[in-house]
C-alpha positions as CSV (number, residue, x, y, z in Angstrom):
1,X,67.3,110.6,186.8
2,X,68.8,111.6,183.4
3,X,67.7,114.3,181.0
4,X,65.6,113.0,177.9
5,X,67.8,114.2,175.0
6,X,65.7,114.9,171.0
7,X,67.7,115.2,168.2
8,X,65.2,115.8,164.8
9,X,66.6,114.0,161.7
10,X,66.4,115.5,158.4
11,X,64.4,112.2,157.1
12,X,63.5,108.5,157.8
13,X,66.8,107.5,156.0
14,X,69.2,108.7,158.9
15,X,67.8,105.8,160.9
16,X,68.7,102.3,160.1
17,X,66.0,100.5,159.2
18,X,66.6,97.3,161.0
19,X,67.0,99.4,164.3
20,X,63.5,101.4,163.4
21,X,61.8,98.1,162.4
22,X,63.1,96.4,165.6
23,X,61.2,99.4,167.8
24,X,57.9,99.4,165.5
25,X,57.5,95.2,165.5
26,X,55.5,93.7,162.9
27,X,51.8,94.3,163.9
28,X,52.4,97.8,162.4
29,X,52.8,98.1,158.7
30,X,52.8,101.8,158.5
31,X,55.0,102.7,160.9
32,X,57.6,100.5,159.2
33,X,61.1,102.6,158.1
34,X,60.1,101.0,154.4
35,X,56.5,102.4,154.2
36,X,57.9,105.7,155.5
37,X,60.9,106.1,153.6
38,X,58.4,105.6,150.4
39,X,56.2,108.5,151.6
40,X,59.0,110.6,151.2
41,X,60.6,109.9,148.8
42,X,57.7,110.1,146.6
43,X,57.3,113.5,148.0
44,X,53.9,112.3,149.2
45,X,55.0,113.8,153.0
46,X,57.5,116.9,153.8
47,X,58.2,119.4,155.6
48,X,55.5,122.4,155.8
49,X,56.7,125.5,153.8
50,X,58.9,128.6,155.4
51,X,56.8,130.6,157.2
52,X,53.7,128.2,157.8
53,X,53.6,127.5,161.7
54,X,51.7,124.6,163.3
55,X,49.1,125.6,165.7
């Protein structure tokens, strides 16, 4: 059995959208690369600021 390996991505743009699309299908609108590459890139979603952990 092989290791599962994560890399994290510095935003929804690293990821072709046709390859993101092709995971999420099309009974999920918001999970769409389109609808999440709008969310940041209006700023409405980003990372948390330095020094706020999650919990």
């Amino acid at each position: 059995m092989s290791a599962l390996v994560l890399h994290e991505l510095p935003a929804i743009e690293a990821v072709e959208a046709a390859a993101w699309n092709a995971l999420v299908g099309d009974d999920h609108p918001f999970l769409r690369h389109e609808f999440l590459h709008a969310l940041e890139a209006s700023g409405s979603v980003s990372p948390p600021p330095a020094g706020c952990r999650a919990t």
